[in-house]
CSV table of N, CA and C in Angstrom, one decimal:
chain,number,residue,atom,x,y,z
C,832,MET,N,0.8,-1.2,0.0
C,832,MET,CA,0.0,0.0,0.0
C,832,MET,C,0.9,1.2,0.0
C,833,ALA,N,0.5,2.2,-0.7
C,833,ALA,CA,1.2,3.5,-0.8
C,833,ALA,C,0.7,4.3,0.4
C,834,GLU,N,1.7,5.1,1.0
C,834,GLU,CA,1.4,5.9,2.1
C,834,GLU,C,0.7,7.2,1.6
C,835,PRO,N,-0.4,7.6,2.3
C,835,PRO,CA,-1.0,8.8,1.8
C,835,PRO,C,-0.1,10.0,2.0
C,836,ARG,N,-0.2,10.9,1.1
C,836,ARG,CA,0.7,12.1,1.2
C,836,ARG,C,0.1,13.1,2.3
C,837,ARG,N,1.1,13.5,3.1
C,837,ARG,CA,0.6,14.4,4.2
C,837,ARG,C,0.6,15.8,3.8
C,838,ALA,N,-0.3,16.5,4.3
C,838,ALA,CA,-0.3,18.0,4.0
C,838,ALA,C,0.8,18.7,4.9
C,839,PRO,N,1.4,19.7,4.3
C,839,PRO,CA,2.4,20.4,5.1
C,839,PRO,C,1.8,21.0,6.3
C,840,ARG,N,2.6,20.9,7.4
C,840,ARG,CA,2.1,21.5,8.6
C,840,ARG,C,2.4,23.0,8.7
C,841,LEU,N,1.5,23.8,9.2
C,841,LEU,CA,1.7,25.2,9.2
C,841,LEU,C,2.5,25.7,10.4
C,842,ASP,N,2.6,24.8,11.4
C,842,ASP,CA,3.4,25.2,12.6
C,842,ASP,C,4.9,24.9,12.5
C,843,GLN,N,5.3,24.3,11.4
C,843,GLN,CA,6.7,24.0,11.3
C,843,GLN,C,7.2,24.6,9.9
C,844,PRO,N,8.5,25.1,10.0
C,844,PRO,CA,9.0,25.7,8.7
C,844,PRO,C,9.2,24.6,7.7
C,845,GLN,N,9.1,25.0,6.5
C,845,GLN,CA,9.4,24.1,5.4
C,845,GLN,C,10.9,23.9,5.2
C,846,GLU,N,11.3,22.8,4.8
C,846,GLU,CA,12.7,22.6,4.5
C,846,GLU,C,13.0,23.3,3.1
C,847,PRO,N,14.1,24.0,3.1
C,847,PRO,CA,14.4,24.8,1.9
C,847,PRO,C,14.7,23.8,0.7
C,848,ARG,N,14.3,24.1,-0.4
C,848,ARG,CA,14.5,23.3,-1.6
C,848,ARG,C,15.8,23.7,-2.2
C,849,ARG,N,16.7,22.8,-2.1
C,849,ARG,CA,18.1,23.0,-2.5
C,849,ARG,C,18.4,22.1,-3.7
C,850,LEU,N,19.4,22.6,-4.4
C,850,LEU,CA,19.9,21.7,-5.5
C,850,LEU,C,20.7,20.6,-4.9
C,851,LYS,N,20.4,19.4,-5.2
C,851,LYS,CA,21.1,18.3,-4.6
C,851,LYS,C,22.3,17.9,-5.5
C,852,LEU,N,23.5,18.1,-5.0
C,852,LEU,CA,24.7,17.8,-5.7
C,852,LEU,C,25.1,16.4,-5.3
C,853,PRO,N,25.9,15.8,-6.2
C,853,PRO,CA,26.4,14.5,-5.9
C,853,PRO,C,27.3,14.5,-4.7
C,854,ARG,N,27.2,13.5,-3.9
C,854,ARG,CA,28.1,13.4,-2.7
C,854,ARG,C,29.4,12.7,-3.1
C,855,PHE,N,30.5,13.1,-2.4
C,855,PHE,CA,31.8,12.5,-2.6
C,855,PHE,C,32.4,12.2,-1.3
C,856,ASP,N,33.4,11.3,-1.3
C,856,ASP,CA,34.1,10.9,-0.1
C,856,ASP,C,35.2,11.9,0.1
C,857,PRO,N,35.2,12.7,1.2
C,857,PRO,CA,36.3,13.7,1.4
C,857,PRO,C,37.7,13.0,1.5
C,858,GLU,N,37.8,11.8,2.1
C,858,GLU,CA,39.0,11.1,2.2
C,858,GLU,C,39.6,10.7,0.9
C,859,SER,N,38.8,10.1,0.0
C,859,SER,CA,39.3,9.7,-1.3
C,859,SER,C,39.7,11.0,-2.1
C,860,PHE,N,38.9,12.0,-2.0
C,860,PHE,CA,39.2,13.3,-2.7
C,860,PHE,C,40.5,13.9,-2.2
C,861,GLY,N,40.7,13.8,-0.9
C,861,GLY,CA,42.0,14.3,-0.3
C,861,GLY,C,43.2,13.5,-0.8
C,862,ARG,N,43.0,12.1,-0.9
C,862,ARG,CA,44.1,11.3,-1.4
C,862,ARG,C,44.4,11.6,-2.8
C,863,TRP,N,43.3,11.9,-3.6
C,863,TRP,CA,43.5,12.2,-5.0
C,863,TRP,C,44.2,13.6,-5.1
C,864,SER,N,43.9,14.5,-4.3
C,864,SER,CA,44.5,15.8,-4.4
C,864,SER,C,46.0,15.7,-4.0
C,865,GLU,N,46.3,14.9,-3.0
C,865,GLU,CA,47.7,14.7,-2.6
C,865,GLU,C,48.5,14.1,-3.7
C,866,ALA,N,47.9,13.1,-4.4
C,866,ALA,CA,48.6,12.5,-5.6
C,866,ALA,C,48.9,13.5,-6.6
C,867,ILE,N,48.0,14.4,-6.9
C,867,ILE,CA,48.2,15.4,-7.9
C,867,ILE,C,49.2,16.4,-7.4
C,868,ALA,N,49.1,16.9,-6.2
C,868,ALA,CA,50.1,17.8,-5.7
C,868,ALA,C,51.5,17.2,-5.7
C,869,ARG,N,51.6,15.9,-5.4
C,869,ARG,CA,52.9,15.2,-5.4
C,869,ARG,C,53.4,15.2,-6.8
C,870,ALA,N,52.6,15.0,-7.8
C,870,ALA,CA,53.0,14.9,-9.2
C,870,ALA,C,53.4,16.3,-9.7
C,871,LEU,N,52.7,17.3,-9.2
C,871,LEU,CA,53.0,18.7,-9.7
C,871,LEU,C,54.3,19.2,-9.1
C,872,GLY,N,54.7,18.6,-8.0
C,872,GLY,CA,56.0,19.1,-7.4
C,872,GLY,C,57.2,18.4,-7.8
C,873,THR,N,57.2,17.7,-8.9
C,873,THR,CA,58.4,16.9,-9.3
C,873,THR,C,59.1,17.6,-10.5
C,874,ALA,N,60.3,17.3,-10.7
C,874,ALA,CA,61.1,17.8,-11.8
C,874,ALA,C,60.6,17.2,-13.1
C,875,LYS,N,60.1,16.0,-13.0
C,875,LYS,CA,59.5,15.3,-14.2
C,875,LYS,C,58.4,16.1,-14.8
C,876,PHE,N,57.5,16.6,-13.9
C,876,PHE,CA,56.4,17.4,-14.4
C,876,PHE,C,56.9,18.7,-15.0
C,877,LEU,N,57.8,19.4,-14.4
C,877,LEU,CA,58.4,20.6,-14.9
C,877,LEU,C,59.0,20.4,-16.3
C,878,VAL,N,59.7,19.3,-16.5
C,878,VAL,CA,60.3,19.0,-17.8
C,878,VAL,C,59.3,18.8,-18.8
C,879,TYR,N,58.3,18.0,-18.5
C,879,TYR,CA,57.2,17.7,-19.5
C,879,TYR,C,56.4,19.0,-19.8
C,880,MET,N,56.1,19.8,-18.8
C,880,MET,CA,55.4,21.0,-19.0
C,880,MET,C,56.2,22.0,-19.9
C,881,THR,N,57.5,22.0,-19.7
C,881,THR,CA,58.3,22.9,-20.5
C,881,THR,C,58.3,22.4,-22.0
C,882,ILE,N,58.4,21.1,-22.1
C,882,ILE,CA,58.4,20.5,-23.5
C,882,ILE,C,57.1,20.8,-24.2
C,883,VAL,N,56.0,20.7,-23.5
C,883,VAL,CA,54.7,21.0,-24.1
C,883,VAL,C,54.6,22.4,-24.5
C,884,ILE,N,55.0,23.3,-23.6
C,884,ILE,CA,54.9,24.7,-23.9
C,884,ILE,C,55.8,25.1,-25.1
C,885,LEU,N,57.0,24.5,-25.1
C,885,LEU,CA,57.9,24.8,-26.2
C,885,LEU,C,57.4,24.3,-27.5
C,886,LEU,N,56.8,23.1,-27.5
C,886,LEU,CA,56.1,22.5,-28.7
C,886,LEU,C,55.0,23.4,-29.2
C,887,TRP,N,54.2,23.9,-28.2
C,887,TRP,CA,53.0,24.7,-28.5
C,887,TRP,C,53.5,26.0,-29.2
C,888,VAL,N,54.4,26.7,-28.5
C,888,VAL,CA,54.9,27.9,-29.1
C,888,VAL,C,55.6,27.7,-30.4
C,889,GLY,N,56.4,26.7,-30.5
C,889,GLY,CA,57.1,26.4,-31.8
C,889,GLY,C,56.1,26.1,-32.9
C,890,TRP,N,55.1,25.2,-32.6
C,890,TRP,CA,54.1,24.9,-33.6
C,890,TRP,C,53.3,26.2,-34.1
C,891,ASN,N,52.9,27.0,-33.2
C,891,ASN,CA,52.1,28.1,-33.5
C,891,ASN,C,52.9,29.3,-34.1
C,892,THR,N,54.2,29.2,-34.1
C,892,THR,CA,55.0,30.3,-34.8
C,892,THR,C,55.7,29.7,-36.0
C,893,LEU,N,56.0,28.5,-36.1
C,893,LEU,CA,56.8,27.9,-37.3
C,893,LEU,C,55.9,27.2,-38.3
C,894,ALA,N,54.7,26.7,-37.8
C,894,ALA,CA,53.9,25.9,-38.7
C,894,ALA,C,53.3,26.8,-39.8
C,895,PRO,N,52.8,26.3,-40.9
C,895,PRO,CA,52.1,27.1,-41.9
C,895,PRO,C,50.9,27.8,-41.3
C,896,GLU,N,50.5,28.9,-41.9
C,896,GLU,CA,49.5,29.7,-41.4
C,896,GLU,C,48.2,29.0,-41.1
C,897,GLY,N,47.8,28.1,-42.0
C,897,GLY,CA,46.5,27.3,-41.9
C,897,GLY,C,46.6,26.3,-40.8
C,898,TRP,N,47.7,25.8,-40.4
C,898,TRP,CA,47.8,24.8,-39.3
C,898,TRP,C,47.9,25.3,-37.9
C,899,ARG,N,48.1,26.6,-37.8
C,899,ARG,CA,48.3,27.2,-36.5
C,899,ARG,C,46.9,27.3,-35.8
C,900,PHE,N,46.8,26.9,-34.6
C,900,PHE,CA,45.5,26.9,-33.8
C,900,PHE,C,45.5,27.9,-32.7
C,901,ASP,N,46.7,28.5,-32.4
C,901,ASP,CA,46.7,29.6,-31.4
C,901,ASP,C,47.8,30.6,-31.8
C,902,PRO,N,47.3,31.7,-32.5
C,902,PRO,CA,48.3,32.6,-33.1
C,902,PRO,C,49.1,33.3,-32.0
C,903,TYR,N,50.0,34.2,-32.5
C,903,TYR,CA,51.1,34.8,-31.7
C,903,TYR,C,50.8,35.1,-30.2
C,904,THR,N,49.8,35.8,-29.9
C,904,THR,CA,49.6,36.1,-28.5
C,904,THR,C,49.4,34.9,-27.6
C,905,PHE,N,49.1,33.8,-28.2
C,905,PHE,CA,49.0,32.5,-27.5
C,905,PHE,C,47.9,32.6,-26.4
C,906,THR,N,46.8,33.1,-26.8
C,906,THR,CA,45.6,33.3,-25.8
C,906,THR,C,45.2,32.0,-25.3
C,907,PHE,N,45.1,31.0,-26.1
C,907,PHE,CA,44.6,29.7,-25.7
C,907,PHE,C,45.6,29.0,-24.7
C,908,LEU,N,46.9,29.2,-25.0
C,908,LEU,CA,47.9,28.7,-24.1
C,908,LEU,C,47.8,29.3,-22.7
C,909,THR,N,47.6,30.6,-22.7
C,909,THR,CA,47.5,31.4,-21.5
C,909,THR,C,46.2,30.9,-20.7
C,910,LEU,N,45.2,30.7,-21.4
C,910,LEU,CA,43.9,30.2,-20.8
C,910,LEU,C,44.2,28.8,-20.2
C,911,ILE,N,44.8,27.9,-20.9
C,911,ILE,CA,45.1,26.6,-20.4
C,911,ILE,C,46.0,26.7,-19.1
C,912,LEU,N,47.1,27.5,-19.2
C,912,LEU,CA,47.9,27.6,-18.0
C,912,LEU,C,47.2,28.2,-16.8
C,913,SER,N,46.4,29.2,-17.1
C,913,SER,CA,45.6,29.8,-16.0
C,913,SER,C,44.6,28.8,-15.4
C,914,LEU,N,44.0,28.0,-16.2
C,914,LEU,CA,43.1,27.0,-15.7
C,914,LEU,C,43.9,26.0,-14.9
C,915,GLN,N,45.1,25.6,-15.3
C,915,GLN,CA,45.9,24.6,-14.6
C,915,GLN,C,46.3,25.2,-13.2
C,916,ALA,N,46.7,26.5,-13.2
C,916,ALA,CA,47.1,27.1,-12.0
C,916,ALA,C,45.9,27.3,-11.0
C,917,SER,N,44.7,27.6,-11.6
C,917,SER,CA,43.5,27.8,-10.7
C,917,SER,C,43.1,26.5,-10.0
C,918,TYR,N,43.4,25.4,-10.7
C,918,TYR,CA,43.1,24.1,-10.0
C,918,TYR,C,44.3,23.6,-9.2
C,919,ALA,N,45.5,23.9,-9.6
C,919,ALA,CA,46.6,23.4,-8.9
C,919,ALA,C,46.8,24.0,-7.5
C,920,ALA,N,46.5,25.3,-7.4
C,920,ALA,CA,46.7,26.0,-6.1
C,920,ALA,C,45.8,25.4,-5.0
C,921,PRO,N,44.5,25.3,-5.3
C,921,PRO,CA,43.7,24.7,-4.2
C,921,PRO,C,44.0,23.3,-3.9
C,922,LEU,N,44.4,22.5,-4.9
C,922,LEU,CA,44.7,21.1,-4.6
C,922,LEU,C,46.0,21.0,-3.8
C,923,ILE,N,46.9,21.9,-4.1
C,923,ILE,CA,48.2,21.9,-3.3
C,923,ILE,C,47.9,22.3,-1.8
C,924,LEU,N,47.0,23.3,-1.7
C,924,LEU,CA,46.7,23.8,-0.3
C,924,LEU,C,45.9,22.7,0.4
C,925,LEU,N,45.0,22.0,-0.3
C,925,LEU,CA,44.3,20.9,0.4
C,925,LEU,C,45.3,19.8,0.8
C,926,ALA,N,46.3,19.5,0.0
C,926,ALA,CA,47.3,18.5,0.3
C,926,ALA,C,48.1,19.0,1.5
C,927,GLN,N,48.5,20.3,1.5
C,927,GLN,CA,49.2,20.8,2.7
C,927,GLN,C,48.4,20.8,4.0
C,928,ASN,N,47.1,21.0,3.9
C,928,ASN,CA,46.3,21.0,5.1
C,928,ASN,C,46.2,19.5,5.6
C,929,ARG,N,46.1,18.6,4.7
C,929,ARG,CA,46.0,17.2,5.2
C,929,ARG,C,47.4,16.8,5.8
C,930,GLN,N,48.5,17.3,5.2
C,930,GLN,CA,49.8,17.0,5.8
C,930,GLN,C,49.9,17.6,7.2
C,931,ALA,N,49.4,18.8,7.3
C,931,ALA,CA,49.5,19.5,8.6
C,931,ALA,C,48.7,18.8,9.6
C,932,ASP,N,47.5,18.2,9.2
C,932,ASP,CA,46.7,17.4,10.1
C,932,ASP,C,47.4,16.2,10.6
C,933,ARG,N,48.1,15.5,9.6
C,933,ARG,CA,48.9,14.3,10.0
C,933,ARG,C,50.0,14.7,10.9
C,934,ASP,N,50.7,15.8,10.6
C,934,ASP,CA,51.8,16.2,11.4
C,934,ASP,C,51.3,16.5,12.8
C,935,ARG,N,50.2,17.2,13.0
C,935,ARG,CA,49.6,17.5,14.3
C,935,ARG,C,49.3,16.2,15.0
C,936,LEU,N,48.7,15.2,14.4
C,936,LEU,CA,48.4,13.9,15.0
C,936,LEU,C,49.7,13.2,15.5
C,937,ALA,N,50.7,13.3,14.6
C,937,ALA,CA,52.0,12.6,14.9
C,937,ALA,C,52.6,13.3,16.1
C,938,LEU,N,52.5,14.7,16.2
C,938,LEU,CA,53.1,15.4,17.3
C,938,LEU,C,52.4,15.1,18.6
C,939,GLU,N,51.0,15.0,18.5
C,939,GLU,CA,50.3,14.6,19.7
C,939,GLU,C,50.7,13.2,20.2
C,940,GLU,N,50.8,12.3,19.2
C,940,GLU,CA,51.3,10.9,19.6
C,940,GLU,C,52.7,10.9,20.2
C,941,ASP,N,53.6,11.7,19.6
C,941,ASP,CA,54.9,11.8,20.2
C,941,ASP,C,54.9,12.4,21.6
C,942,ARG,N,54.1,13.4,21.8
C,942,ARG,CA,54.0,14.0,23.1
C,942,ARG,C,53.4,13.0,24.1
C,943,ARG,N,52.4,12.2,23.7
C,943,ARG,CA,51.9,11.2,24.6
C,943,ARG,C,52.9,10.1,24.9
C,944,ARG,N,53.7,9.7,23.9
C,944,ARG,CA,54.7,8.7,24.2
C,944,ARG,C,55.8,9.3,25.1
C,945,ALA,N,56.2,10.5,24.8
C,945,ALA,CA,57.2,11.1,25.6
C,945,ALA,C,56.8,11.2,27.1
C,946,SER,N,55.5,11.6,27.3
C,946,SER,CA,55.0,11.7,28.6
C,946,SER,C,55.0,10.3,29.3
C,947,ALA,N,54.6,9.3,28.6
C,947,ALA,CA,54.6,7.9,29.2
C,947,ALA,C,56.1,7.5,29.5
C,948,GLN,N,57.0,7.8,28.6
C,948,GLN,CA,58.4,7.4,28.8
C,948,GLN,C,59.0,8.2,30.0
C,949,LYS,N,58.6,9.5,30.1
C,949,LYS,CA,59.0,10.2,31.3
C,949,LYS,C,58.5,9.6,32.6
C,950,ALA,N,57.2,9.2,32.6
C,950,ALA,CA,56.7,8.6,33.8
C,950,ALA,C,57.4,7.3,34.1
C,951,ASP,N,57.6,6.5,33.0
C,951,ASP,CA,58.4,5.2,33.2
C,951,ASP,C,59.8,5.5,33.8
C,952,THR,N,60.4,6.5,33.2
C,952,THR,CA,61.8,6.8,33.7
C,952,THR,C,61.8,7.2,35.1
C,953,GLU,N,60.9,8.1,35.5
C,953,GLU,CA,60.8,8.5,36.9
C,953,GLU,C,60.5,7.3,37.8
C,954,TYR,N,59.7,6.4,37.4
C,954,TYR,CA,59.4,5.2,38.2
C,954,TYR,C,60.6,4.4,38.4
C,955,LEU,N,61.3,4.2,37.3
C,955,LEU,CA,62.6,3.4,37.3
C,955,LEU,C,63.6,4.0,38.2
C,956,THR,N,63.7,5.4,38.1
C,956,THR,CA,64.6,6.1,38.9
C,956,THR,C,64.3,5.9,40.4
C,957,ARG,N,63.1,6.0,40.8
C,957,ARG,CA,62.7,5.8,42.2
C,957,ARG,C,63.0,4.3,42.6
C,958,GLU,N,62.8,3.4,41.7
C,958,GLU,CA,63.1,2.0,42.0
C,958,GLU,C,64.6,1.8,42.2
C,959,ILE,N,65.4,2.4,41.4
C,959,ILE,CA,66.9,2.2,41.5
C,959,ILE,C,67.3,2.9,42.8
C,960,ALA,N,66.8,4.0,43.1
C,960,ALA,CA,67.2,4.7,44.4
C,960,ALA,C,66.8,3.8,45.6
C,961,ALA,N,65.6,3.1,45.5
C,961,ALA,CA,65.2,2.2,46.6
C,961,ALA,C,66.2,1.0,46.7
C,962,LEU,N,66.6,0.5,45.5
C,962,LEU,CA,67.5,-0.6,45.5
C,962,LEU,C,68.9,-0.2,46.0
C,963,ARG,N,69.3,1.0,45.7
C,963,ARG,CA,70.6,1.4,46.2
C,963,ARG,C,70.6,1.5,47.8
C,964,LEU,N,69.5,2.1,48.3
C,964,LEU,CA,69.3,2.1,49.7
C,964,LEU,C,69.3,0.7,50.3
C,965,ALA,N,68.6,-0.2,49.7
C,965,ALA,CA,68.6,-1.6,50.2
C,965,ALA,C,69.9,-2.2,50.1
C,966,VAL,N,70.6,-2.0,49.0
C,966,VAL,CA,71.9,-2.6,48.8
C,966,VAL,C,72.9,-2.1,49.8
C,967,GLY,N,72.8,-0.8,50.2
C,967,GLY,CA,73.7,-0.2,51.2
C,967,GLY,C,73.7,-1.0,52.5
C,968,GLU,N,72.6,-1.6,52.8
C,968,GLU,CA,72.5,-2.4,54.0
C,968,GLU,C,72.8,-3.8,53.9
C,969,VAL,N,73.1,-4.3,52.7
C,969,VAL,CA,73.4,-5.7,52.4
C,969,VAL,C,74.9,-5.8,52.2
C,970,ALA,N,75.4,-6.9,52.6
C,970,ALA,CA,76.9,-7.2,52.5
C,970,ALA,C,77.2,-7.4,51.0
C,971,THR,N,78.2,-6.7,50.5
C,971,THR,CA,78.6,-6.8,49.1
C,971,THR,C,79.6,-7.9,49.0
C,972,ARG,N,79.8,-8.3,47.7
C,972,ARG,CA,80.7,-9.4,47.4
C,972,ARG,C,82.2,-9.1,47.9
C,973,ASP,N,82.6,-7.9,47.7
C,973,ASP,CA,83.9,-7.5,48.2
C,973,ASP,C,84.0,-7.6,49.7
C,974,PHE,N,83.0,-7.1,50.4
C,974,PHE,CA,83.0,-7.2,51.9
C,974,PHE,C,83.0,-8.6,52.3
C,975,LEU,N,82.2,-9.5,51.7
C,975,LEU,CA,82.2,-10.9,52.1
C,975,LEU,C,83.6,-11.5,51.9
C,976,ARG,N,84.2,-11.2,50.7
C,976,ARG,CA,85.5,-11.8,50.4
C,976,ARG,C,86.6,-11.3,51.5
C,977,SER,N,86.5,-10.1,51.8
C,977,SER,CA,87.5,-9.6,52.8
C,977,SER,C,87.3,-10.2,54.2
C,978,GLU,N,86.0,-10.4,54.6
C,978,GLU,CA,85.7,-11.0,55.8
C,978,GLU,C,86.1,-12.5,55.9
C,979,LEU,N,85.8,-13.2,54.7
C,979,LEU,CA,86.2,-14.6,54.7
C,979,LEU,C,87.7,-14.7,54.7
C,980,GLY,N,88.4,-13.8,54.0
C,980,GLY,CA,89.9,-13.8,54.0
C,980,GLY,C,90.4,-13.6,55.4
C,981,ARG,N,89.8,-12.6,56.1
C,981,ARG,CA,90.3,-12.3,57.5
C,981,ARG,C,90.0,-13.5,58.4
C,982,LEU,N,88.8,-14.2,58.3
C,982,LEU,CA,88.5,-15.3,59.1
C,982,LEU,C,89.4,-16.5,58.8
C,983,THR,N,89.8,-16.7,57.5
C,983,THR,CA,90.7,-17.7,57.1
C,983,THR,C,92.1,-17.5,57.7
C,984,GLU,N,92.5,-16.3,57.7
C,984,GLU,CA,93.8,-15.9,58.3
C,984,GLU,C,93.8,-16.2,59.8
C,985,ASP,N,92.6,-15.8,60.5
C,985,ASP,CA,92.5,-16.1,61.9
C,985,ASP,C,92.5,-17.6,62.2
C,986,LEU,N,91.8,-18.3,61.4
C,986,LEU,CA,91.8,-19.8,61.6
C,986,LEU,C,93.2,-20.4,61.4
C,987,ASP,N,93.9,-19.9,60.4
C,987,ASP,CA,95.3,-20.3,60.1
C,987,ASP,C,96.1,-20.0,61.3
C,988,GLU,N,96.0,-18.8,61.9
C,988,GLU,CA,96.8,-18.5,63.0
C,988,GLU,C,96.5,-19.4,64.2
C,989,LEU,N,95.2,-19.6,64.4
C,989,LEU,CA,94.8,-20.4,65.5
C,989,LEU,C,95.3,-21.8,65.4
C,990,ALA,N,95.3,-22.4,64.1
C,990,ALA,CA,95.8,-23.7,63.9
C,990,ALA,C,97.3,-23.8,64.2
C,991,GLN,N,98.0,-22.7,63.8
C,991,GLN,CA,99.4,-22.7,64.0
C,991,GLN,C,99.7,-22.6,65.5
C,992,ARG,N,99.0,-21.8,66.2
C,992,ARG,CA,99.2,-21.7,67.7
C,992,ARG,C,99.0,-23.1,68.3
C,993,ARG,N,97.9,-23.8,67.9
C,993,ARG,CA,97.7,-25.1,68.5
C,993,ARG,C,98.8,-26.1,68.2
C,994,LYS,N,99.3,-26.0,67.0
C,994,LYS,CA,100.4,-26.9,66.6
C,994,LYS,C,101.6,-26.6,67.5
C,995,LYS,N,101.9,-25.3,67.7
C,995,LYS,CA,103.0,-24.9,68.5
C,995,LYS,C,102.8,-25.4,69.9
C,996,ARG,N,101.6,-25.3,70.5
C,996,ARG,CA,101.4,-25.7,71.8
C,996,ARG,C,101.6,-27.2,72.0
C,997,LYS,N,101.1,-27.9,71.0
C,997,LYS,CA,101.2,-29.4,71.0
C,997,LYS,C,102.7,-29.8,70.9
C,998,SER,N,103.4,-29.1,70.1
C,998,SER,CA,104.8,-29.5,69.9
C,998,SER,C,105.6,-29.1,71.1
C,999,LYS,N,105.2,-28.1,71.9
C,999,LYS,CA,106.0,-27.7,73.1
C,999,LYS,C,105.6,-28.5,74.3
C,1000,GLN,N,104.4,-29.1,74.4
C,1000,GLN,CA,104.0,-29.8,75.6
C,1000,GLN,C,104.6,-31.3,75.5
C,1001,PRO,N,105.1,-31.8,76.6
C,1001,PRO,CA,105.6,-33.2,76.6
C,1001,PRO,C,104.4,-34.1,76.5
C,1002,GLU,N,104.6,-35.3,76.1
C,1002,GLU,CA,103.5,-36.2,76.0
C,1002,GLU,C,103.0,-36.5,77.4
C,1003,ALA,N,101.7,-36.6,77.5
C,1003,ALA,CA,101.1,-36.8,78.8
C,1003,ALA,C,101.4,-38.2,79.3
C,1004,GLU,N,101.7,-38.4,80.6
C,1004,GLU,CA,102.0,-39.7,81.2
C,1004,GLU,C,100.7,-40.4,81.3
C,1005,PRO,N,100.8,-41.7,81.1
C,1005,PRO,CA,99.5,-42.5,81.2
C,1005,PRO,C,99.0,-42.5,82.6
C,1006,ASP,N,97.7,-42.4,82.7
C,1006,ASP,CA,97.0,-42.3,84.0
C,1006,ASP,C,96.7,-43.6,84.6
C,1007,ASP,N,97.4,-44.0,85.8
C,1007,ASP,CA,97.2,-45.3,86.3
C,1007,ASP,C,95.9,-45.5,87.0
C,1008,HIS,N,95.3,-44.4,87.4
C,1008,HIS,CA,94.0,-44.5,88.2
C,1008,HIS,C,92.9,-44.7,87.3
C,1009,ALA,N,93.1,-44.7,86.0
C,1009,ALA,CA,91.9,-44.8,85.0
C,1009,ALA,C,91.3,-46.1,85.2
C,1010,ASP,N,92.0,-47.2,85.6
C,1010,ASP,CA,91.4,-48.5,85.6
C,1010,ASP,C,90.5,-48.6,86.9
C,1011,THR,N,90.9,-47.9,88.0
C,1011,THR,CA,90.2,-48.1,89.2
C,1011,THR,C,88.8,-47.4,89.2
C,1012,ASP,N,88.6,-46.5,88.2
C,1012,ASP,CA,87.2,-45.9,88.2
C,1012,ASP,C,86.2,-46.9,87.6
C,1013,ALA,N,86.6,-47.8,86.9
C,1013,ALA,CA,85.7,-48.7,86.2
C,1013,ALA,C,85.2,-49.7,87.1
C-alpha cells in the first residue's frame, strides 16, 4: 500500500529546496589531491610542461598559417595555463592541510609517548634509588671476600698456635688411676 501524502504543517517551517549535488568521499578526494600535488611538485612534471609549452609555441610560430591553432599572443595557451594554476593551487593547499593534520596527530602521539616514557623513567629512577638504599644495608661481594679472607687468616693463626702448643708440651703420662674408676 502506498502511504497517503501528508499535508504540510503550518506550525513548522518548510525545508528549503536546494539543488542536490552528488556526494563525494572527502578522504578519497583528499588522497586524489595529494597525488596530484605530489606529481605537480616533481622535476619530471616541470620538464614535461616545458616541453609541451615549447612545442606549443614552436608549432604556432613555425607551422604554416593554416595549421596554427593559437596565433602569436597565445591566448589559448594562457587560458590553459591559468586553468591549470587555478586548479593546482587549491589542490596543493588541500594536500598541505592534510599533511598539517597528519603532522599534528603525529606530534600529539609523540607527546603522549614522551609523557609515558618520562613517567616510566621517573618510576625506574625511584626503584633504582630504593635498590641502592637496600643494597647499602646488604653485604657486598667484596665485603664478604675480605671478611672470609680475614676469618681464614684467623683460623690459620689459631691452627698454627695449637700446633706450637702441642709441639711444646711433653707427651702426657699415662694415668694409672683410670682403671680403678671402672
